C-alpha atoms as an extended CHARMM CRD file, in Angstrom:
* protein
*
       148  EXT
         1         1  MET       CA             25.7610000000       34.2120000000        3.0280000000  PROA      1               0.0000000000
         2         2  SER       CA             24.5210000000       30.9840000000        1.4080000000  PROA      2               0.0000000000
         3         3  MET       CA             23.0410000000       28.0640000000        3.3100000000  PROA      3               0.0000000000
         4         4  ASN       CA             25.9170000000       25.8280000000        2.2220000000  PROA      4               0.0000000000
         5         5  SER       CA             28.5100000000       27.9690000000        3.9130000000  PROA      5               0.0000000000
         6         6  THR       CA             26.9700000000       27.7530000000        7.3780000000  PROA      6               0.0000000000
         7         7  PRO       CA             28.7650000000       25.6710000000       10.0010000000  PROA      7               0.0000000000
         8         8  ASN       CA             25.8350000000       23.2290000000       10.2140000000  PROA      8               0.0000000000
         9         9  ALA       CA             25.8760000000       22.6050000000        6.4660000000  PROA      9               0.0000000000
        10        10  SER       CA             29.6270000000       22.0420000000        6.6070000000  PROA      10              0.0000000000
        11        11  ASN       CA             29.2420000000       19.5910000000        9.4950000000  PROA      11              0.0000000000
        12        12  ASN       CA             26.4470000000       17.7720000000        7.6380000000  PROA      12              0.0000000000
        13        13  ASN       CA             28.6300000000       17.5020000000        4.5270000000  PROA      13              0.0000000000
        14        14  ASN       CA             31.5530000000       16.1850000000        6.5670000000  PROA      14              0.0000000000
        15        15  ASN       CA             29.2800000000       13.6940000000        8.3170000000  PROA      15              0.0000000000
        16        16  ALA       CA             27.8820000000       12.5190000000        4.9760000000  PROA      16              0.0000000000
        17        17  LEU       CA             31.4110000000       12.1030000000        3.5810000000  PROA      17              0.0000000000
        18        18  GLU       CA             32.4400000000       10.0600000000        6.6290000000  PROA      18              0.0000000000
        19        19  ILE       CA             29.3760000000        7.8460000000        6.2180000000  PROA      19              0.0000000000
        20        20  ILE       CA             30.1250000000        7.3230000000        2.5260000000  PROA      20              0.0000000000
        21        21  LYS       CA             33.7830000000        6.5040000000        3.2430000000  PROA      21              0.0000000000
        22        22  MET       CA             32.7990000000        4.0030000000        5.9380000000  PROA      22              0.0000000000
        23        23  PHE       CA             30.2620000000        2.4040000000        3.6200000000  PROA      23              0.0000000000
        24        24  GLU       CA             32.8570000000        2.0830000000        0.8510000000  PROA      24              0.0000000000
        25        25  THR       CA             35.3750000000        0.6070000000        3.2860000000  PROA      25              0.0000000000
        26        26  LEU       CA             32.8820000000       -1.9600000000        4.5710000000  PROA      26              0.0000000000
        27        27  THR       CA             31.8430000000       -2.7850000000        1.0020000000  PROA      27              0.0000000000
        28        28  ARG       CA             35.4490000000       -3.4010000000       -0.1020000000  PROA      28              0.0000000000
        29        29  LYS       CA             36.1510000000       -5.5110000000        2.9760000000  PROA      29              0.0000000000
        30        30  SER       CA             32.9880000000       -7.5760000000        2.5440000000  PROA      30              0.0000000000
        31        31  THR       CA             33.7230000000       -8.1550000000       -1.1470000000  PROA      31              0.0000000000
        32        32  ARG       CA             37.2670000000       -9.2910000000       -0.3740000000  PROA      32              0.0000000000
        33        33  LEU       CA             36.0940000000      -11.6870000000        2.3580000000  PROA      33              0.0000000000
        34        34  PHE       CA             33.2730000000      -13.0600000000        0.2110000000  PROA      34              0.0000000000
        35        35  ALA       CA             35.6930000000      -13.7650000000       -2.6440000000  PROA      35              0.0000000000
        36        36  GLY       CA             37.9660000000      -15.5980000000       -0.1920000000  PROA      36              0.0000000000
        37        37  LEU       CA             35.2340000000      -18.0840000000        0.6540000000  PROA      37              0.0000000000
        38        38  ARG       CA             35.8310000000      -19.8260000000       -2.6840000000  PROA      38              0.0000000000
        39        39  ASP       CA             39.3270000000      -20.8000000000       -1.6270000000  PROA      39              0.0000000000
        40        40  LEU       CA             38.3030000000      -22.4520000000        1.6300000000  PROA      40              0.0000000000
        41        41  PRO       CA             38.6580000000      -26.2150000000        1.9270000000  PROA      41              0.0000000000
        42        42  GLN       CA             35.3820000000      -28.1450000000        1.8440000000  PROA      42              0.0000000000
        43        43  SER       CA             36.2700000000      -30.1990000000        4.8990000000  PROA      43              0.0000000000
        44        44  GLY       CA             37.8750000000      -29.5660000000        8.2540000000  PROA      44              0.0000000000
        45        45  ARG       CA             37.2540000000      -26.6640000000       10.6000000000  PROA      45              0.0000000000
        46        46  GLN       CA             39.4700000000      -23.9720000000        9.0280000000  PROA      46              0.0000000000
        47        47  TRP       CA             36.4810000000      -22.4560000000        7.2420000000  PROA      47              0.0000000000
        48        48  GLN       CA             34.4550000000      -21.5950000000       10.3640000000  PROA      48              0.0000000000
        49        49  PRO       CA             36.4920000000      -18.5930000000       11.5860000000  PROA      49              0.0000000000
        50        50  PHE       CA             36.5980000000      -17.1590000000        8.0630000000  PROA      50              0.0000000000
        51        51  PHE       CA             32.8430000000      -17.5990000000        7.6360000000  PROA      51              0.0000000000
        52        52  GLN       CA             32.2850000000      -16.0040000000       11.0410000000  PROA      52              0.0000000000
        53        53  LYS       CA             34.3650000000      -12.9660000000       10.1110000000  PROA      53              0.0000000000
        54        54  THR       CA             32.5630000000      -12.6650000000        6.7640000000  PROA      54              0.0000000000
        55        55  PHE       CA             29.1710000000      -12.8720000000        8.5000000000  PROA      55              0.0000000000
        56        56  GLU       CA             30.2350000000      -10.1730000000       10.9670000000  PROA      56              0.0000000000
        57        57  VAL       CA             31.3500000000       -7.7750000000        8.2330000000  PROA      57              0.0000000000
        58        58  TYR       CA             28.2000000000       -8.3300000000        6.1720000000  PROA      58              0.0000000000
        59        59  THR       CA             26.0120000000       -7.8960000000        9.2540000000  PROA      59              0.0000000000
        60        60  ARG       CA             27.7940000000       -4.6430000000       10.0360000000  PROA      60              0.0000000000
        61        61  LEU       CA             27.4550000000       -3.4730000000        6.4250000000  PROA      61              0.0000000000
        62        62  TRP       CA             23.7550000000       -4.3850000000        6.3190000000  PROA      62              0.0000000000
        63        63  LYS       CA             22.9880000000       -2.5130000000        9.5380000000  PROA      63              0.0000000000
        64        64  PHE       CA             25.1230000000        0.4450000000        8.4520000000  PROA      64              0.0000000000
        65        65  GLN       CA             23.2960000000        0.8640000000        5.1510000000  PROA      65              0.0000000000
        66        66  GLN       CA             19.9470000000        0.6070000000        6.9630000000  PROA      66              0.0000000000
        67        67  GLN       CA             20.9200000000        3.2800000000        9.4930000000  PROA      67              0.0000000000
        68        68  HSD       CA             22.3240000000        5.6440000000        6.8600000000  PROA      68              0.0000000000
        69        69  ARG       CA             20.1820000000        4.8110000000        3.8380000000  PROA      69              0.0000000000
        70        70  LEU       CA             18.9410000000        8.3800000000        3.3030000000  PROA      70              0.0000000000
        71        71  ILE       CA             22.4800000000        9.7250000000        3.0950000000  PROA      71              0.0000000000
        72        72  LEU       CA             23.7520000000        6.7900000000        1.0260000000  PROA      72              0.0000000000
        73        73  ALA       CA             20.8070000000        6.9360000000       -1.4060000000  PROA      73              0.0000000000
        74        74  ASP       CA             21.2080000000       10.6840000000       -1.9780000000  PROA      74              0.0000000000
        75        75  ARG       CA             22.1320000000       11.1940000000       -5.6340000000  PROA      75              0.0000000000
        76        76  GLN       CA             24.4640000000       14.0500000000       -4.6920000000  PROA      76              0.0000000000
        77        77  GLY       CA             26.4480000000       11.7180000000       -2.4250000000  PROA      77              0.0000000000
        78        78  TYR       CA             26.9560000000        8.0050000000       -2.9110000000  PROA      78              0.0000000000
        79        79  GLY       CA             23.7950000000        7.3570000000       -4.9250000000  PROA      79              0.0000000000
        80        80  LEU       CA             23.0290000000        3.8900000000       -3.5270000000  PROA      80              0.0000000000
        81        81  LYS       CA             20.6010000000        2.1040000000       -5.8280000000  PROA      81              0.0000000000
        82        82  ARG       CA             17.8750000000       -0.3700000000       -4.8420000000  PROA      82              0.0000000000
        83        83  TRP       CA             19.5560000000       -3.1370000000       -6.8390000000  PROA      83              0.0000000000
        84        84  GLU       CA             22.7340000000       -2.5910000000       -4.7890000000  PROA      84              0.0000000000
        85        85  ILE       CA             20.7400000000       -3.1830000000       -1.6120000000  PROA      85              0.0000000000
        86        86  GLY       CA             19.3030000000       -6.2940000000       -3.2670000000  PROA      86              0.0000000000
        87        87  GLU       CA             22.7690000000       -7.4780000000       -4.1940000000  PROA      87              0.0000000000
        88        88  LEU       CA             23.9190000000       -7.0250000000       -0.6090000000  PROA      88              0.0000000000
        89        89  ALA       CA             20.8990000000       -8.9720000000        0.6820000000  PROA      89              0.0000000000
        90        90  SER       CA             21.5950000000      -11.6610000000       -1.9250000000  PROA      90              0.0000000000
        91        91  LYS       CA             25.1940000000      -12.0330000000       -0.7290000000  PROA      91              0.0000000000
        92        92  ILE       CA             23.9610000000      -12.4590000000        2.8420000000  PROA      92              0.0000000000
        93        93  GLY       CA             21.4840000000      -15.0780000000        1.6300000000  PROA      93              0.0000000000
        94        94  GLN       CA             24.3510000000      -16.8460000000       -0.1420000000  PROA      94              0.0000000000
        95        95  LEU       CA             26.3940000000      -16.8210000000        3.0610000000  PROA      95              0.0000000000
        96        96  TYR       CA             23.5630000000      -18.4540000000        4.9680000000  PROA      96              0.0000000000
        97        97  TYR       CA             23.0070000000      -21.0090000000        2.2180000000  PROA      97              0.0000000000
        98        98  HSD       CA             26.6730000000      -21.9920000000        2.0200000000  PROA      98              0.0000000000
        99        99  TYR       CA             26.8670000000      -22.2490000000        5.7880000000  PROA      99              0.0000000000
       100       100  TYR       CA             23.8680000000      -24.5890000000        5.6300000000  PROA      100             0.0000000000
       101       101  LEU       CA             25.6660000000      -26.7140000000        3.0000000000  PROA      101             0.0000000000
       102       102  ARG       CA             28.6690000000      -27.0800000000        5.3000000000  PROA      102             0.0000000000
       103       103  THR       CA             26.7470000000      -27.7620000000        8.5230000000  PROA      103             0.0000000000
       104       104  ALA       CA             23.3700000000      -29.2220000000        7.4310000000  PROA      104             0.0000000000
       105       105  ASP       CA             21.7860000000      -26.9080000000       10.0230000000  PROA      105             0.0000000000
       106       106  THR       CA             18.4220000000      -26.0720000000        8.4560000000  PROA      106             0.0000000000
       107       107  SER       CA             18.0850000000      -22.8300000000       10.4280000000  PROA      107             0.0000000000
       108       108  TYR       CA             20.6940000000      -21.3550000000        8.0580000000  PROA      108             0.0000000000
       109       109  LEU       CA             18.6660000000      -22.5240000000        5.0690000000  PROA      109             0.0000000000
       110       110  GLN       CA             15.6470000000      -20.7640000000        6.5840000000  PROA      110             0.0000000000
       111       111  GLU       CA             17.6660000000      -17.5410000000        7.0130000000  PROA      111             0.0000000000
       112       112  ALA       CA             18.7710000000      -17.7170000000        3.3810000000  PROA      112             0.0000000000
       113       113  PHE       CA             15.1240000000      -18.0190000000        2.3780000000  PROA      113             0.0000000000
       114       114  VAL       CA             14.2110000000      -14.9960000000        4.5380000000  PROA      114             0.0000000000
       115       115  PHE       CA             16.7210000000      -12.8100000000        2.6860000000  PROA      115             0.0000000000
       116       116  TYR       CA             15.7460000000      -14.0920000000       -0.7720000000  PROA      116             0.0000000000
       117       117  GLU       CA             12.0350000000      -13.6740000000       -0.0180000000  PROA      117             0.0000000000
       118       118  ALA       CA             12.6640000000      -10.1100000000        1.2190000000  PROA      118             0.0000000000
       119       119  ILE       CA             14.4850000000       -9.2870000000       -2.0210000000  PROA      119             0.0000000000
       120       120  LYS       CA             11.4690000000      -10.4880000000       -3.9710000000  PROA      120             0.0000000000
       121       121  ALA       CA              8.9010000000       -8.7740000000       -1.7280000000  PROA      121             0.0000000000
       122       122  ARG       CA             10.7510000000       -5.4500000000       -1.7510000000  PROA      122             0.0000000000
       123       123  GLN       CA             11.4610000000       -5.6930000000       -5.4820000000  PROA      123             0.0000000000
       124       124  TYR       CA             15.0780000000       -4.6250000000       -5.1450000000  PROA      124             0.0000000000
       125       125  PHE       CA             15.8320000000       -5.6900000000       -8.7140000000  PROA      125             0.0000000000
       126       126  ARG       CA             12.6760000000       -4.2000000000      -10.2960000000  PROA      126             0.0000000000
       127       127  GLU       CA             14.4600000000       -1.3380000000      -12.0800000000  PROA      127             0.0000000000
       128       128  VAL       CA             17.1410000000       -3.6860000000      -13.4180000000  PROA      128             0.0000000000
       129       129  ILE       CA             14.7030000000       -5.3990000000      -15.7740000000  PROA      129             0.0000000000
       130       130  ASP       CA             14.1420000000       -2.2060000000      -17.7550000000  PROA      130             0.0000000000
       131       131  SER       CA             17.7510000000       -1.0230000000      -17.5900000000  PROA      131             0.0000000000
       132       132  ARG       CA             19.0140000000       -3.2740000000      -20.3770000000  PROA      132             0.0000000000
       133       133  VAL       CA             22.4610000000       -3.1910000000      -18.7480000000  PROA      133             0.0000000000
       134       134  PRO       CA             23.7860000000       -6.7420000000      -19.1940000000  PROA      134             0.0000000000
       135       135  GLU       CA             25.7490000000       -6.8510000000      -15.9140000000  PROA      135             0.0000000000
       136       136  LEU       CA             22.6710000000       -5.8380000000      -13.9160000000  PROA      136             0.0000000000
       137       137  VAL       CA             20.4070000000       -8.2690000000      -15.7380000000  PROA      137             0.0000000000
       138       138  VAL       CA             22.8800000000      -11.0700000000      -14.9370000000  PROA      138             0.0000000000
       139       139  LYS       CA             22.7760000000      -10.1210000000      -11.2350000000  PROA      139             0.0000000000
       140       140  HSD       CA             18.9890000000      -10.2810000000      -11.3750000000  PROA      140             0.0000000000
       141       141  LEU       CA             19.0150000000      -13.6810000000      -13.0940000000  PROA      141             0.0000000000
       142       142  ARG       CA             21.5540000000      -15.0650000000      -10.6170000000  PROA      142             0.0000000000
       143       143  TYR       CA             19.3450000000      -13.9670000000       -7.7460000000  PROA      143             0.0000000000
       144       144  HSD       CA             16.3790000000      -15.8330000000       -9.2910000000  PROA      144             0.0000000000
       145       145  ALA       CA             18.4760000000      -18.9340000000       -9.9010000000  PROA      145             0.0000000000
       146       146  ARG       CA             19.6050000000      -18.9830000000       -6.2730000000  PROA      146             0.0000000000
       147       147  PHE       CA             16.1080000000      -18.3560000000       -4.9710000000  PROA      147             0.0000000000
       148       148  ILE       CA             14.6140000000      -21.2340000000       -6.9280000000  PROA      148             0.0000000000
């Protein structure tokens, strides 16, 4: 009897699949909400509930990927890359920055800086430089442009 056919291995595989599905669901939802921010009016208060919901989903996604990073980074499963973590952190930094632009509350500007500085310190986009994949290089350049 192989190790993969034991009940524990089956449960671990099912658990990993559930984690991957939840991660994909949260990623789709966060992407959809983030894209919707463009359509919000620049004035008035209609934007605040939408921003709040977007923050909540991104916070949940960030914590989820931290808690399950080993499973998500496994090449046999989802295969989460460091640049994808950097992209997620960059989106959160963008949320904080845009909230600062709407409210002039400098604590949100500080939070944006914290995320951008962490991306730099942890070198999330390091492997992108050598990849020569145009889409990834553009993500890296956009991060630098936002950070400056």
